[in-house]
């Protein structure tokens, strides 16, 4: 992994985090468990990739080559949420 990609991945962590948290907040009444987690991260990732492709379009066609850091960043937040969910389930109530 090159330094340029690592920098882009770090830059992609903030918007993917904010977008996923907004979706989680908007669907806070839905207790869908793992299905909710997967679906909301999938939607968040798709929206982030579309925004990236159109943001890098330079007034032309969308630049789909710019989405890799956003996919990676979304996967990082997905794994973080999976780990956090397992830790919360394993803690005793009280």
XYZ file of C-alpha atoms in Angstrom:
94
model
C 0.000 0.000 0.000
C 1.520 3.285 -1.092
C 1.729 6.425 0.965
C -0.723 8.156 -1.377
C -3.361 5.477 -0.905
C -2.835 5.497 2.873
C -3.369 9.251 2.938
C -6.535 8.924 0.849
C -7.759 6.128 3.137
C -7.236 8.338 6.187
C -9.127 11.120 4.428
C -11.974 8.731 3.583
C -12.399 7.618 7.207
C -14.103 10.855 8.271
C -16.867 11.083 5.631
C -17.638 7.357 5.788
C -17.841 7.538 9.586
C -20.152 10.558 9.500
C -22.366 9.069 6.795
C -22.690 5.715 8.565
C -23.461 7.382 11.912
C -26.124 9.530 10.234
C -27.749 6.405 8.799
C -27.548 4.612 12.158
C -29.135 7.623 13.852
C -31.902 7.796 11.217
C -32.703 4.103 11.709
C -32.264 4.008 15.495
C -35.756 2.541 16.032
C -34.987 -0.491 13.873
C -33.452 -3.263 15.947
C -32.314 -5.385 13.018
C -29.131 -6.765 14.553
C -26.469 -7.864 12.078
C -28.805 -7.326 9.101
C -29.160 -3.657 10.059
C -25.405 -3.337 10.462
C -24.659 -4.887 7.066
C -27.393 -2.998 5.226
C -26.547 0.417 6.662
C -22.827 0.005 6.002
C -23.593 -1.129 2.466
C -25.797 1.915 1.833
C -23.230 4.213 3.425
C -20.437 2.740 1.308
C -22.414 3.062 -1.919
C -23.319 6.684 -1.168
C -19.711 7.537 -0.271
C -18.425 5.923 -3.475
C -20.962 7.771 -5.615
C -20.069 11.073 -3.947
C -16.365 10.392 -4.481
C -16.807 9.454 -8.138
C -18.841 12.563 -8.893
C -16.634 14.765 -6.716
C -13.576 13.752 -8.728
C -15.349 14.026 -12.098
C -13.855 17.391 -13.120
C -17.100 18.327 -14.922
C -16.999 15.129 -16.957
C -17.998 11.555 -16.394
C -17.746 10.200 -12.830
C -14.244 9.012 -11.915
C -14.913 5.538 -10.510
C -11.195 4.918 -10.028
C -11.287 7.139 -6.933
C -13.572 4.911 -4.842
C -11.066 2.364 -3.465
C -10.190 4.365 -0.314
C -13.894 4.783 0.473
C -14.524 1.057 0.177
C -11.591 0.396 2.497
C -12.703 3.027 4.990
C -16.256 1.691 5.054
C -14.951 -1.825 5.661
C -12.888 -0.520 8.579
C -15.981 1.033 10.208
C -17.954 -2.158 9.548
C -15.334 -4.247 11.352
C -15.212 -1.725 14.213
C -18.995 -1.947 14.609
C -18.936 -5.768 14.493
C -16.239 -5.895 17.196
C -18.053 -3.303 19.295
C -21.316 -5.247 19.000
C -19.685 -8.495 20.083
C -18.082 -6.814 23.075
C -21.396 -5.333 24.154
C -23.091 -8.732 23.867
C -20.389 -10.482 25.895
C -20.469 -7.998 28.808
C -22.662 -9.071 31.705
C -25.661 -6.861 32.427
C -25.408 -4.847 35.560
